[in-house]
mmCIF file with all atom_site columns, C-alpha atoms in Angstrom:
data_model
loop_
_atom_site.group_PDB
_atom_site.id
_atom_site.type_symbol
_atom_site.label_atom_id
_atom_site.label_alt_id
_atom_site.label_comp_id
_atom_site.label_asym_id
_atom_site.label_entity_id
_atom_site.label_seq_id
_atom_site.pdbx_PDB_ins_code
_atom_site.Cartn_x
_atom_site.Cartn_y
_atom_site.Cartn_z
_atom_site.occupancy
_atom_site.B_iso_or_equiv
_atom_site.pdbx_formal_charge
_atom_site.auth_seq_id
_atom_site.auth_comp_id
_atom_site.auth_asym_id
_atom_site.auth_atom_id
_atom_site.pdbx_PDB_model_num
ATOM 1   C CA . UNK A 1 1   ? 78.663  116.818 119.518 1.00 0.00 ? 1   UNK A CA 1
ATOM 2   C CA . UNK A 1 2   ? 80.433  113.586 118.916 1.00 0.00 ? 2   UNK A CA 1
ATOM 3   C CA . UNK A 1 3   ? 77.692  111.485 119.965 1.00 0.00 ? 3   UNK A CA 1
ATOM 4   C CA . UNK A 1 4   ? 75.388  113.533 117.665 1.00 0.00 ? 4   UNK A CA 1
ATOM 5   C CA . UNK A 1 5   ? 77.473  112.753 114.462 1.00 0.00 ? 5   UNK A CA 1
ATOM 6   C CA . UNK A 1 6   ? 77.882  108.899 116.002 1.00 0.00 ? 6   UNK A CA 1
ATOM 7   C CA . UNK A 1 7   ? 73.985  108.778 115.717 1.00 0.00 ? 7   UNK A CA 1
ATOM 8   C CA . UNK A 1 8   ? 73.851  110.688 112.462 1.00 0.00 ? 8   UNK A CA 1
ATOM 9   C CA . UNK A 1 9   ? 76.183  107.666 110.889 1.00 0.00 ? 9   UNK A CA 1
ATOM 10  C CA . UNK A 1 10  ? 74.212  105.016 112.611 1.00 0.00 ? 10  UNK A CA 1
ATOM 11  C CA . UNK A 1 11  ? 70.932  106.862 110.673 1.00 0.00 ? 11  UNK A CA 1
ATOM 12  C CA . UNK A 1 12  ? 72.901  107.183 107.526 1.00 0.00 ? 12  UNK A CA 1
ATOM 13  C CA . UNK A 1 13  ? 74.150  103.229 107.356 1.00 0.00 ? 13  UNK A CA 1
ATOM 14  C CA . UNK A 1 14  ? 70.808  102.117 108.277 1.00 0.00 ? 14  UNK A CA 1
ATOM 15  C CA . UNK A 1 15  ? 69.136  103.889 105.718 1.00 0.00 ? 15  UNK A CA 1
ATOM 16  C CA . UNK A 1 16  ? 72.046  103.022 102.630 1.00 0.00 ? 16  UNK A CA 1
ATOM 17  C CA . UNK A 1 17  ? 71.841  99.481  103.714 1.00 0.00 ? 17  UNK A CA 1
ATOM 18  C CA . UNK A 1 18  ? 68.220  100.079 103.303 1.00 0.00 ? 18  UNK A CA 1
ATOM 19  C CA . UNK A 1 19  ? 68.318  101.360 99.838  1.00 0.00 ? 19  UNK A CA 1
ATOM 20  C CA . UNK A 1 20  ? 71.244  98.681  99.303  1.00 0.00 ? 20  UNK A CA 1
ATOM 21  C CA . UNK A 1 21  ? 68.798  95.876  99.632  1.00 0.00 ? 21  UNK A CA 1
ATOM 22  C CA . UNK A 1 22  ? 66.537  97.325  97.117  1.00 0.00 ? 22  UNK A CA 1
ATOM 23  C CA . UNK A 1 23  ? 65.509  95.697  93.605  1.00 0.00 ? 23  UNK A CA 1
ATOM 24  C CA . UNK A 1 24  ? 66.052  98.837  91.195  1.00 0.00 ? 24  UNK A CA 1
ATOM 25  C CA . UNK A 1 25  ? 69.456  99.491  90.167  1.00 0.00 ? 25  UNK A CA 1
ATOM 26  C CA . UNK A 1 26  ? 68.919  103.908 91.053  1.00 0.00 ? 26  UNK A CA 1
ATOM 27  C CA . UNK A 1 27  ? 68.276  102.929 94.615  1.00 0.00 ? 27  UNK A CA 1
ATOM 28  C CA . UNK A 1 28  ? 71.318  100.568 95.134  1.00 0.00 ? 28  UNK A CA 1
ATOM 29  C CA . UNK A 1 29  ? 73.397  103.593 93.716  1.00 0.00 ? 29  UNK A CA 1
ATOM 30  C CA . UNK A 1 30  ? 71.676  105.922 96.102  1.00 0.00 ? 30  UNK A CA 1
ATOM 31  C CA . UNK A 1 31  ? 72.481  103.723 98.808  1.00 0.00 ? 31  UNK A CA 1
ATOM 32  C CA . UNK A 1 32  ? 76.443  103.238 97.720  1.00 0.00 ? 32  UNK A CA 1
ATOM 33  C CA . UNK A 1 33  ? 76.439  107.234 97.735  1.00 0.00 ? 33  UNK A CA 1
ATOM 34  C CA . UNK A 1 34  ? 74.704  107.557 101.485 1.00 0.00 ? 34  UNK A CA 1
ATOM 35  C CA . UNK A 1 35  ? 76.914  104.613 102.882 1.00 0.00 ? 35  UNK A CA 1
ATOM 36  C CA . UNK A 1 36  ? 79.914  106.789 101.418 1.00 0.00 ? 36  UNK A CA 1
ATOM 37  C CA . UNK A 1 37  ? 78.670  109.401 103.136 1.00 0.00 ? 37  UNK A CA 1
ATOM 38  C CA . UNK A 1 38  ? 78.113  107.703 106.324 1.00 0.00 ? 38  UNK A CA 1
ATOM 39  C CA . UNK A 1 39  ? 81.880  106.284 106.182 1.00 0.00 ? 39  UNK A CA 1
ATOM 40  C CA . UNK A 1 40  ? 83.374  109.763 105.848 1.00 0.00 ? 40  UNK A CA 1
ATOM 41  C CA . UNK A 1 41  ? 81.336  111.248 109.031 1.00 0.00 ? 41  UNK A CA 1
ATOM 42  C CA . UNK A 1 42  ? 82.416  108.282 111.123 1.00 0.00 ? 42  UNK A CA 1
ATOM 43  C CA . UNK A 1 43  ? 85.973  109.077 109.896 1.00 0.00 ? 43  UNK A CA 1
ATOM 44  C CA . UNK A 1 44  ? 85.563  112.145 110.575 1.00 0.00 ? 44  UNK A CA 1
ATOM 45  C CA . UNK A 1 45  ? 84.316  111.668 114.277 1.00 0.00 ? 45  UNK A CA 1
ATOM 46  C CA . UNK A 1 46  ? 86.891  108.694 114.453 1.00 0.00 ? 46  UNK A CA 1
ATOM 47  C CA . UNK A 1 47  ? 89.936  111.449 114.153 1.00 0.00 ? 47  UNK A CA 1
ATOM 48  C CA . UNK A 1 48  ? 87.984  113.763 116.993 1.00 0.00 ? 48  UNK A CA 1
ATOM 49  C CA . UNK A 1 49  ? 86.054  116.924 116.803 1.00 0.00 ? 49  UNK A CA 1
ATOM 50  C CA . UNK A 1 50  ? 89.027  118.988 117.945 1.00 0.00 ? 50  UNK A CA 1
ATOM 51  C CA . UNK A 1 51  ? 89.719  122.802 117.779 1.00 0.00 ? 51  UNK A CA 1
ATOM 52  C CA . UNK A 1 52  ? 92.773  123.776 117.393 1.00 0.00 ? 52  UNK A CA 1
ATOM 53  C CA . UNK A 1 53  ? 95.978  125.671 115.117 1.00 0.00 ? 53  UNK A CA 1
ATOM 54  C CA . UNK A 1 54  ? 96.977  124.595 111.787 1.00 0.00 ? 54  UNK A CA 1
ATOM 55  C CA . UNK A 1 55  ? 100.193 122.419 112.336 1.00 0.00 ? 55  UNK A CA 1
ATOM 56  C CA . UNK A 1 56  ? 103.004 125.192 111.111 1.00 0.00 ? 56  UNK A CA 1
ATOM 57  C CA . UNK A 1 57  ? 106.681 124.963 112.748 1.00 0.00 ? 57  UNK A CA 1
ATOM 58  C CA . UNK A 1 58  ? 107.209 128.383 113.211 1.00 0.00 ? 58  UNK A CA 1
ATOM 59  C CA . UNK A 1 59  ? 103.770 128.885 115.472 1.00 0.00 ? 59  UNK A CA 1
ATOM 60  C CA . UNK A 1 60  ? 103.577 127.874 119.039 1.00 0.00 ? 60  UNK A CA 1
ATOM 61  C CA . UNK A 1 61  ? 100.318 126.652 119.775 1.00 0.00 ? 61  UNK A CA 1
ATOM 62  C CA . UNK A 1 62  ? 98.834  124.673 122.665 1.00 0.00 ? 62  UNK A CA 1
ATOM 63  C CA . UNK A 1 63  ? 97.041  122.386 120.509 1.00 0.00 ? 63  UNK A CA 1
ATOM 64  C CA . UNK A 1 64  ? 97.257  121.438 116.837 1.00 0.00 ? 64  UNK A CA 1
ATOM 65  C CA . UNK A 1 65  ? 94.478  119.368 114.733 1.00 0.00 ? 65  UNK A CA 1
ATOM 66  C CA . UNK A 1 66  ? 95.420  116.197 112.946 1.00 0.00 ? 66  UNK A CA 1
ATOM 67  C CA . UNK A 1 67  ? 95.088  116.887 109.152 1.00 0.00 ? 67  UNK A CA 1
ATOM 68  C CA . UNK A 1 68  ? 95.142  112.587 108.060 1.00 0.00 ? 68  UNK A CA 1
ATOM 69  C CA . UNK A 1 69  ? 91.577  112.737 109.147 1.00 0.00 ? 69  UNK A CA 1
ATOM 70  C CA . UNK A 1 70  ? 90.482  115.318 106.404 1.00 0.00 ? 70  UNK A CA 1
ATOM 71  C CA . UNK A 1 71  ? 93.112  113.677 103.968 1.00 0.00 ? 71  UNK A CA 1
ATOM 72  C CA . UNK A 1 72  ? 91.940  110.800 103.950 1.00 0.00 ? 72  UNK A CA 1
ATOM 73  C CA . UNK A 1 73  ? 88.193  112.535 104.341 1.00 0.00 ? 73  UNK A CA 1
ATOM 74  C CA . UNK A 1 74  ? 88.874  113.896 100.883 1.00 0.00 ? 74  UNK A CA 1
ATOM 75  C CA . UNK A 1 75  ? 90.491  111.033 99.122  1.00 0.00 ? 75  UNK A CA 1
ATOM 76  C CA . UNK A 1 76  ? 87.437  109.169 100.121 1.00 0.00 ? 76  UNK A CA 1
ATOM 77  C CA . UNK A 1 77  ? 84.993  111.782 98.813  1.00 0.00 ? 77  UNK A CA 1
ATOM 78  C CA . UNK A 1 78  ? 87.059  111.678 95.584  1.00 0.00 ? 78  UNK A CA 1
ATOM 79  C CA . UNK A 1 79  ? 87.124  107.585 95.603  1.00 0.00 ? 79  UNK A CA 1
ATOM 80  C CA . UNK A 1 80  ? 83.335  107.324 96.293  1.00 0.00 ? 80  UNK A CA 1
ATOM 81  C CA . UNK A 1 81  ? 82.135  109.896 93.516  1.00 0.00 ? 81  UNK A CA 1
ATOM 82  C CA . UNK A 1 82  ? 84.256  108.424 90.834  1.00 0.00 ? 82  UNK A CA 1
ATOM 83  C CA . UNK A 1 83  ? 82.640  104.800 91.444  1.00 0.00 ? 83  UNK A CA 1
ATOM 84  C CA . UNK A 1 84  ? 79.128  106.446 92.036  1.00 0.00 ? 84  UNK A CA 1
ATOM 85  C CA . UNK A 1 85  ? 79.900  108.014 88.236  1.00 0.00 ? 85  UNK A CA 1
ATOM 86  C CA . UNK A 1 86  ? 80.849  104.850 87.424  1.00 0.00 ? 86  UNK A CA 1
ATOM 87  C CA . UNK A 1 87  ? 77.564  103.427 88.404  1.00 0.00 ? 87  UNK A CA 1
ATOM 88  C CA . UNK A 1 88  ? 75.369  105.486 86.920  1.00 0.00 ? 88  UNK A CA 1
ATOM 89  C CA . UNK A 1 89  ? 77.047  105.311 84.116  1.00 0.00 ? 89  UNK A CA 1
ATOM 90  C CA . UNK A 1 90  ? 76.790  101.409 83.768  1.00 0.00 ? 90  UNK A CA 1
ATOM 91  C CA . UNK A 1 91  ? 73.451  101.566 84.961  1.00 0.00 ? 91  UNK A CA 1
ATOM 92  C CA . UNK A 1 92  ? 72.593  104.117 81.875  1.00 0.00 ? 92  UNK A CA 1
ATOM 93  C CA . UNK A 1 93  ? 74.032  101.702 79.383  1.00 0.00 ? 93  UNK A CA 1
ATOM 94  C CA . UNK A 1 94  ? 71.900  99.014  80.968  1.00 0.00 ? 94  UNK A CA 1
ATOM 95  C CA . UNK A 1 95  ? 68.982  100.607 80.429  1.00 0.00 ? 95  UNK A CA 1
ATOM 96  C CA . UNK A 1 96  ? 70.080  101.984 76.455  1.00 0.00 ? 96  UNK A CA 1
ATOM 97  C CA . UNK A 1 97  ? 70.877  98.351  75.880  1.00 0.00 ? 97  UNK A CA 1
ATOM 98  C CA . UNK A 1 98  ? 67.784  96.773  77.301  1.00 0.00 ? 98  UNK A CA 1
ATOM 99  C CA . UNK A 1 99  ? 65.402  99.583  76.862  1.00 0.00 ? 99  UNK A CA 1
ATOM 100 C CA . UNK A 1 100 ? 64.012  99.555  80.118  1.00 0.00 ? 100 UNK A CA 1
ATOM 101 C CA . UNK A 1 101 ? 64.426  100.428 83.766  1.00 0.00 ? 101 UNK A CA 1
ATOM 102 C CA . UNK A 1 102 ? 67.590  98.071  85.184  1.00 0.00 ? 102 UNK A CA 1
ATOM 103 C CA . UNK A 1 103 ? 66.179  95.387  88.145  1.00 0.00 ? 103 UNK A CA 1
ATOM 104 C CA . UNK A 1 104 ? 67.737  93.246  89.805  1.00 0.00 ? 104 UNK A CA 1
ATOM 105 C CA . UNK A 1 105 ? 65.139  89.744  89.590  1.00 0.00 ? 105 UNK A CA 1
ATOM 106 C CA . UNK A 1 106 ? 62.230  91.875  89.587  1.00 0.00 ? 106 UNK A CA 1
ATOM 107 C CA . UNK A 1 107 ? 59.030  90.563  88.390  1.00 0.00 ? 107 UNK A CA 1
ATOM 108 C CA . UNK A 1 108 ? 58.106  90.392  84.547  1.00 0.00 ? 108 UNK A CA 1
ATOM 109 C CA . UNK A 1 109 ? 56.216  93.159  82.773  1.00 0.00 ? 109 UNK A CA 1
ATOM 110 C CA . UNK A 1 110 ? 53.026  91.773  81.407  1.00 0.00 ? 110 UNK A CA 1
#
């Protein structure tokens, strides 16, 4: 399962660089948001797929899970869609203030 996710984030990161190297401003957001995403599999696979109790003092259990994984799962989640509001955002005032589409050294409209 593991290696499944590990490809997954390898598929994710290739295509968010992808949409990273892009001209229009939409797909560069896109690709912040997918990288994000990407980042919060791997550190989700990083901190292992394992079963096991919630980590209470008064339970005996044979295994517990780890819960910094998914706490720093969710502060990332909650980082990555406050700057990908951000972005859209500043990319909305771009394109009130110019009154078209944001590019980044596109080619001029004829």
């Amino acid at each position: 399962m593991e290696t499944l996710i590990t490809l997954l984030v390898g598929v994710l990161v290739a295509v968010g660089v992808y949409l990273l190297l892009s001209k229009e401003m939409l797909r560069i957001i896109l690709g912040t948001a997918i990288l994000s995403h990407a980042i919060h599999l791997l550190l989700l696979t990083m901190g292992g797929l394992k079963k096991g109790d919630v980590p209470l003092l008064t339970e005996t259990a044979a295994e517990y899970t780890d819960a910094l994984p998914q706490a720093l799962i969710l502060t990332a989640i909650v980082i990555s869609f406050a700057v990908t509001a951000f972005l859209l955002v500043l990319s909305y005032r771009v394109y009130q203030e110019s009154g078209r589409g944001p590019r980044l050294r596109g080619r001029q409209d004829e």
